[in-house]
Short mmCIF file of C-alpha atoms in Angstrom, two decimals:
data_model
loop_
_atom_site.label_atom_id
_atom_site.label_comp_id
_atom_site.label_asym_id
_atom_site.label_seq_id
_atom_site.Cartn_x
_atom_site.Cartn_y
_atom_site.Cartn_z
CA MET A 223 13.74 -12.56 -8.60
CA ARG A 224 15.73 -9.32 -8.59
CA PHE A 225 13.84 -6.07 -8.29
CA ASP A 226 15.83 -4.53 -11.14
CA ASP A 227 14.82 -7.38 -13.48
CA THR A 228 11.17 -6.49 -12.88
CA PHE A 229 11.99 -2.78 -12.79
CA ALA A 230 13.37 -2.91 -16.33
CA LYS A 231 10.21 -4.26 -17.91
CA THR A 232 6.48 -3.74 -17.72
CA PRO A 233 4.97 -5.87 -14.94
CA PHE A 234 2.63 -8.60 -16.06
CA GLN A 235 -1.10 -8.04 -15.82
CA LEU A 236 -3.46 -10.48 -14.14
CA ASN A 237 -7.10 -9.71 -13.49
CA GLN A 238 -8.53 -12.63 -11.54
CA SER A 239 -12.29 -13.07 -11.54
CA ILE A 240 -13.74 -13.69 -8.08
CA LYS A 241 -16.17 -16.57 -8.35
CA ILE A 242 -18.73 -15.77 -5.68
CA ASN A 243 -22.49 -15.43 -5.82
CA LEU A 244 -23.44 -11.80 -6.35
CA PRO A 245 -26.84 -10.17 -6.88
CA LYS A 246 -28.02 -8.15 -9.88
CA ASN A 247 -25.62 -9.82 -12.33
CA ILE A 248 -22.69 -7.92 -10.82
CA SER A 249 -19.19 -9.24 -11.54
CA VAL A 250 -16.02 -8.61 -9.53
CA SER A 251 -12.39 -9.12 -10.54
CA ILE A 252 -9.18 -8.37 -8.65
CA LYS A 253 -6.00 -7.05 -10.24
CA ARG A 254 -3.18 -9.03 -8.66
CA GLU A 255 -0.63 -6.25 -8.21
CA ASP A 256 0.62 -8.23 -5.21
CA LEU A 257 2.25 -10.66 -7.66
CA ILE A 258 4.50 -8.09 -9.36
CA HIS A 259 7.41 -8.91 -7.06
CA PRO A 260 7.81 -10.96 -3.86
CA PHE A 261 9.31 -8.07 -1.85
CA VAL A 262 8.47 -4.88 -3.76
CA SER A 263 4.89 -5.67 -4.67
CA GLY A 264 1.75 -3.83 -5.57
CA ASN A 265 1.65 -0.07 -5.19
CA LYS A 266 5.12 0.00 -3.62
CA PHE A 267 6.65 -1.08 -6.92
CA ARG A 268 4.61 1.55 -8.72
CA LYS A 269 5.51 4.32 -6.29
CA LEU A 270 9.23 3.57 -6.25
CA LYS A 271 9.72 3.11 -10.00
CA TYR A 272 10.12 6.74 -11.04
CA ASN A 273 11.53 7.88 -7.71
CA LEU A 274 14.47 5.52 -8.09
CA LEU A 275 15.00 6.67 -11.67
CA GLN A 276 15.03 10.26 -10.41
CA ALA A 277 17.46 9.43 -7.60
CA LYS A 278 19.83 7.88 -10.13
CA GLN A 279 19.48 10.88 -12.42
CA GLU A 280 20.46 13.12 -9.51
CA ASN A 281 23.48 10.87 -8.81
CA THR A 282 22.26 10.32 -5.26
CA SER A 283 23.62 7.25 -3.51
CA THR A 284 21.29 7.26 -0.49
CA LEU A 285 17.53 6.96 -0.04
CA LEU A 286 15.91 8.21 3.15
CA THR A 287 12.30 7.61 4.07
CA PHE A 288 9.86 7.26 6.98
CA GLY A 289 7.64 4.53 8.38
CA GLY A 290 6.19 2.69 11.32
CA ALA A 291 7.04 -0.64 12.89
CA TYR A 292 5.39 -2.82 10.25
CA SER A 293 5.58 -0.49 7.27
CA ASN A 294 5.28 -2.10 3.82
CA HIS A 295 7.01 0.98 2.48
CA ILE A 296 10.06 0.57 4.73
CA ALA A 297 10.48 -3.07 3.67
CA ALA A 298 10.08 -2.21 -0.02
CA VAL A 299 12.54 0.70 0.04
CA ALA A 300 15.10 -1.42 1.87
CA PHE A 301 14.94 -4.25 -0.67
CA ALA A 302 14.69 -2.05 -3.77
CA GLY A 303 17.55 0.12 -2.53
CA LYS A 304 19.74 -2.92 -1.99
CA GLU A 305 19.01 -4.26 -5.48
CA GLN A 306 19.48 -0.87 -7.14
CA GLY A 307 22.72 -0.03 -5.33
CA PHE A 308 21.47 2.61 -2.90
CA LYS A 309 22.25 3.01 0.76
CA THR A 310 18.93 3.23 2.63
CA ILE A 311 17.93 5.01 5.83
CA GLY A 312 14.64 4.52 7.64
CA ILE A 313 13.34 7.09 10.12
CA ILE A 314 11.15 4.88 12.29
CA ARG A 315 8.24 6.05 14.44
CA GLY A 316 8.67 4.86 18.05
CA GLU A 317 11.98 5.09 19.91
CA GLU A 318 10.97 2.07 22.01
CA LEU A 319 11.63 -0.12 18.95
CA VAL A 320 15.38 0.45 19.01
CA ASN A 321 16.02 -2.78 20.94
CA LYS A 322 13.24 -4.80 19.32
CA ILE A 323 14.44 -5.12 15.74
CA GLN A 324 14.94 -8.87 15.91
CA GLU A 325 11.40 -9.30 17.26
CA ASN A 326 9.88 -7.34 14.40
CA PRO A 327 9.69 -9.17 11.02
CA THR A 328 9.55 -5.95 8.98
CA LEU A 329 12.44 -4.16 10.66
CA LYS A 330 14.51 -7.34 10.77
CA PHE A 331 14.01 -7.81 7.01
CA ALA A 332 14.86 -4.17 6.27
CA GLN A 333 18.02 -4.35 8.38
CA GLU A 334 19.07 -7.53 6.59
CA CYS A 335 18.69 -5.60 3.34
CA GLY A 336 21.18 -3.06 4.68
CA MET A 337 18.87 -0.30 5.89
CA ASP A 338 20.13 1.92 8.69
CA PHE A 339 17.55 3.12 11.22
CA GLU A 340 16.97 6.23 13.24
CA PHE A 341 14.25 5.75 15.84
CA VAL A 342 12.38 8.90 16.84
CA THR A 343 9.59 9.72 19.25
CA ARG A 344 6.06 10.01 17.95
CA GLN A 345 6.22 13.74 18.61
CA GLU A 346 9.36 14.08 16.49
CA TYR A 347 7.86 11.88 13.81
CA ARG A 348 4.98 14.32 13.33
CA LEU A 349 7.58 16.87 12.19
CA LYS A 350 8.69 14.70 9.25
CA GLU A 351 7.53 17.22 6.65
CA GLU A 352 8.94 20.28 8.43
CA LEU A 353 11.96 21.97 6.83
CA GLU A 354 13.79 22.29 10.15
CA PHE A 355 13.48 18.56 10.83
CA ILE A 356 14.59 17.63 7.29
CA THR A 357 17.56 20.00 7.66
CA SER A 358 18.59 18.26 10.89
CA LEU A 359 18.48 14.91 9.09
CA LYS A 360 20.70 16.24 6.32
CA LYS A 361 23.25 17.42 8.88
CA LYS A 362 23.40 13.91 10.31
CA TRP A 363 23.07 11.78 7.17
CA THR A 364 24.55 14.25 4.61
CA ASP A 365 23.03 14.12 1.14
CA PHE A 366 20.08 11.85 0.39
CA TYR A 367 17.08 11.47 -1.87
CA LEU A 368 13.96 11.93 0.24
CA ILE A 369 11.00 9.62 -0.29
CA PRO A 370 7.94 10.63 1.78
CA GLU A 371 6.14 8.35 4.21
CA GLY A 372 4.16 5.83 2.19
CA GLY A 373 6.04 6.89 -0.92
CA THR A 374 3.45 9.37 -2.16
CA ASN A 375 4.66 12.24 -4.31
CA ALA A 376 4.18 13.33 -7.93
CA LEU A 377 6.56 10.64 -9.24
CA ALA A 378 4.77 7.97 -7.22
CA ILE A 379 1.45 9.02 -8.72
CA LYS A 380 3.01 8.84 -12.18
CA GLY A 381 3.91 5.23 -11.44
CA CYS A 382 0.43 4.43 -10.09
CA GLN A 383 -1.12 5.78 -13.27
CA GLU A 384 0.33 2.70 -14.97
CA ILE A 385 -1.75 0.27 -12.89
CA LEU A 386 -4.71 0.54 -15.26
CA THR A 387 -4.05 -0.62 -18.82
CA ASP A 388 -5.94 -1.44 -21.99
CA ILE A 389 -7.19 -4.71 -20.50
CA ASP A 390 -9.18 -2.74 -17.90
CA THR A 391 -11.46 -0.71 -20.18
CA GLU A 392 -14.42 -3.05 -19.58
CA PHE A 393 -14.77 -2.13 -15.91
CA ASP A 394 -17.31 0.39 -14.64
CA TYR A 395 -15.79 0.80 -11.17
CA VAL A 396 -12.20 0.66 -9.95
CA CYS A 397 -11.74 0.18 -6.19
CA CYS A 398 -8.66 0.44 -4.00
CA ALA A 399 -7.62 0.87 -0.40
CA VAL A 400 -6.30 4.29 0.55
CA GLY A 401 -3.38 5.12 2.85
CA THR A 402 -1.56 8.30 1.87
CA GLY A 403 -3.62 8.88 -1.29
CA GLY A 404 -0.99 8.22 -3.94
CA THR A 405 -2.40 5.05 -5.44
CA ILE A 406 -5.94 6.33 -5.79
CA SER A 407 -4.64 9.57 -7.31
CA GLY A 408 -2.85 7.63 -10.02
CA LEU A 409 -5.94 5.52 -10.67
CA ILE A 410 -8.17 8.59 -10.91
CA ASN A 411 -5.83 10.21 -13.42
CA SER A 412 -5.72 7.13 -15.65
CA ALA A 413 -9.35 6.01 -15.37
CA LEU A 414 -11.54 6.38 -18.44
CA PRO A 415 -14.52 8.78 -18.50
CA HIS A 416 -17.01 5.95 -17.99
CA GLN A 417 -15.17 4.61 -14.92
CA LYS A 418 -15.66 5.71 -11.32
CA VAL A 419 -12.85 5.21 -8.81
CA LEU A 420 -13.78 4.30 -5.23
CA GLY A 421 -11.30 4.62 -2.39
CA PHE A 422 -11.57 2.90 0.98
CA PRO A 423 -9.39 4.74 3.54
CA ALA A 424 -7.59 2.65 6.13
CA LEU A 425 -7.47 5.67 8.44
CA LYS A 426 -10.23 7.45 10.28
CA GLY A 427 -11.22 10.93 9.17
CA ASP A 428 -11.76 12.73 5.87
CA PHE A 429 -8.51 14.71 5.72
CA LEU A 430 -7.33 12.87 2.58
CA GLN A 431 -9.97 14.48 0.36
CA ASP A 432 -8.09 17.77 -0.06
CA GLU A 433 -4.74 16.00 -0.41
CA ILE A 434 -5.99 13.86 -3.28
CA CYS A 435 -7.56 16.90 -4.97
CA THR A 436 -4.10 18.44 -5.36
CA PHE A 437 -3.01 15.52 -7.57
CA VAL A 438 -6.05 14.65 -9.69
CA ASN A 439 -7.84 16.07 -12.68
CA SER A 440 -11.22 14.33 -12.49
CA LYS A 441 -14.33 14.35 -10.31
CA HIS A 442 -15.29 10.73 -11.04
CA TRP A 443 -14.20 9.39 -7.68
CA GLU A 444 -15.38 8.98 -4.12
CA LEU A 445 -13.91 8.07 -0.74
CA ILE A 446 -15.96 5.65 1.35
CA HIS A 447 -15.05 5.96 5.04
CA ASP A 448 -17.12 3.19 6.63
CA TYR A 449 -14.72 0.24 6.47
CA HIS A 450 -11.60 1.17 8.45
CA PHE A 451 -12.45 -1.34 11.24
CA GLY A 452 -11.46 1.06 13.98
CA GLY A 453 -8.61 2.88 12.26
CA TYR A 454 -5.18 2.34 10.81
CA GLY A 455 -3.59 -0.92 11.87
CA LYS A 456 -6.74 -2.04 13.69
CA VAL A 457 -8.33 -5.42 13.01
CA THR A 458 -11.23 -7.36 14.46
CA PRO A 459 -11.90 -11.10 14.78
CA GLU A 460 -14.55 -10.64 12.08
CA LEU A 461 -12.00 -9.19 9.66
CA ILE A 462 -9.54 -12.02 10.38
CA SER A 463 -12.28 -14.57 9.78
CA PHE A 464 -13.15 -12.87 6.49
CA ILE A 465 -9.52 -12.95 5.31
CA ASN A 466 -9.19 -16.64 6.13
CA ASP A 467 -12.53 -17.59 4.57
CA PHE A 468 -11.82 -15.51 1.46
CA TYR A 469 -8.49 -17.29 0.99
CA LYS A 470 -10.08 -20.73 1.40
CA GLU A 471 -12.69 -19.86 -1.22
CA THR A 472 -10.58 -17.95 -3.77
CA LYS A 473 -6.92 -18.74 -2.94
CA ILE A 474 -6.30 -14.98 -2.97
CA PRO A 475 -4.37 -13.74 0.11
CA LEU A 476 -5.39 -10.37 1.54
CA ASP A 477 -3.52 -8.12 3.93
CA PRO A 478 -5.42 -6.94 7.03
CA ILE A 479 -4.40 -3.26 6.90
CA TYR A 480 -5.52 -2.28 3.41
CA THR A 481 -6.88 -4.66 0.77
CA ALA A 482 -9.02 -6.86 3.03
CA LYS A 483 -10.92 -3.85 4.34
CA MET A 484 -11.52 -2.64 0.80
CA VAL A 485 -12.83 -6.06 -0.30
CA VAL A 486 -15.18 -6.21 2.70
CA GLY A 487 -16.41 -2.73 1.81
CA VAL A 488 -17.10 -3.53 -1.82
CA LEU A 489 -18.97 -6.75 -1.03
CA ASP A 490 -21.03 -4.96 1.60
CA LEU A 491 -21.89 -2.15 -0.82
CA ILE A 492 -22.99 -4.74 -3.37
CA GLN A 493 -25.37 -6.28 -0.85
CA ASN A 494 -26.72 -2.82 0.01
CA ASN A 495 -27.47 -1.92 -3.63
CA TYR A 496 -24.78 0.74 -4.06
CA PHE A 497 -23.85 -0.58 -7.50
CA PRO A 498 -26.31 -0.65 -10.44
CA GLU A 499 -27.33 -3.89 -12.10
CA ASN A 500 -24.72 -5.45 -14.42
CA SER A 501 -21.86 -3.46 -12.87
CA ASN A 502 -18.38 -4.75 -13.65
CA ILE A 503 -16.06 -3.98 -10.73
CA LEU A 504 -12.26 -4.12 -10.57
CA LEU A 505 -10.50 -4.34 -7.19
CA ILE A 506 -6.83 -3.37 -6.96
CA HIS A 507 -4.74 -5.65 -4.75
CA THR A 508 -2.02 -3.29 -3.53
CA GLY A 509 0.19 -5.94 -1.92
CA GLY A 510 1.20 -5.44 1.69
CA LEU A 511 1.37 -9.13 2.49
CA GLN A 512 4.76 -8.81 4.20
CA GLY A 513 2.92 -7.18 7.10
CA VAL A 514 0.91 -10.30 7.87
CA ALA A 515 3.76 -11.86 9.88
CA GLY A 516 3.94 -8.82 12.14
CA MET A 517 0.18 -8.70 12.55
CA ASN A 518 0.12 -12.39 13.47
CA THR A 519 2.72 -11.72 16.16
CA LYS A 520 0.42 -9.10 17.66
CA LEU A 521 -2.62 -11.38 17.35
CA LYS A 522 -0.79 -14.26 19.01
CA ASN A 523 0.17 -12.05 21.95
CA LYS A 524 -3.48 -11.08 22.32
CA LYS A 525 -4.56 -14.74 22.02
CA LEU A 526 -6.66 -13.96 18.95
CA PRO A 527 -7.08 -16.12 15.82
CA LEU A 528 -4.24 -15.85 13.31
CA ILE A 529 -4.38 -14.85 9.66
CA GLN A 530 -3.91 -18.00 7.58
CA ILE A 531 -3.24 -17.23 3.93
CA HIS A 532 -0.88 -20.06 3.05
CA ASP A 533 -1.64 -23.67 2.20
#
């Protein structure tokens, strides 16, 4: 499937009911955004949609963005850029990765899609939003369309506002994982007055609150910080076991960085009476499954159980 074939039409909608025993007549469904596209799935499709349209409108031939070693965003930009006729450049956190591309499933895939890399130190990477650093990149790479780390900007939020549609009006709560805040901002802006949006940050800390407030026009939302499992990119044997058991029971694959942590959080909140009786809850599956291969490489090296989400 070509990205531009999907790009040209409205993605299909699939809300899959999760058949598990829940108290208080609570029902849970999951919106399978991960099925939009095999390589540009979930929120990455949504975030890139209007950014690529804008890049074309500006007659820009190159996309430049930022990411880490196993970034879903890097993989998605590389593939979408290839299919849409853009040159792509990835500024990658960690100069030690320069000779490890073939060992890294995400970077290897992005390179095969034609992405050029510039590996920078973690100290340099922290300057990614500074004008002086951006200017230095323009001197090296000439003109490009800049997509922020994680893809979050106003155009990305516009795309994420399209996640919720008319088929979602029945839900009382909409839940999603939170990385840079773009997806939840779009959901908040498109949620109906009777719906509350819950975000489950994958990172430690509460710094995203103010960032999200700059993009949204509603107060019917909340960030729940208790389910990051140690921080961004961190997993535990318990989380891996949950992912594998959940797949066996539902046939729904979850990624360990974002969606799995959100699902654990929602189910735990249900058991602890956070939700009123008869609540109808919608979970947003934001994709990210390409990162499972990289995570399994790390788990194997640590002699830990692997994530098994394929029959």
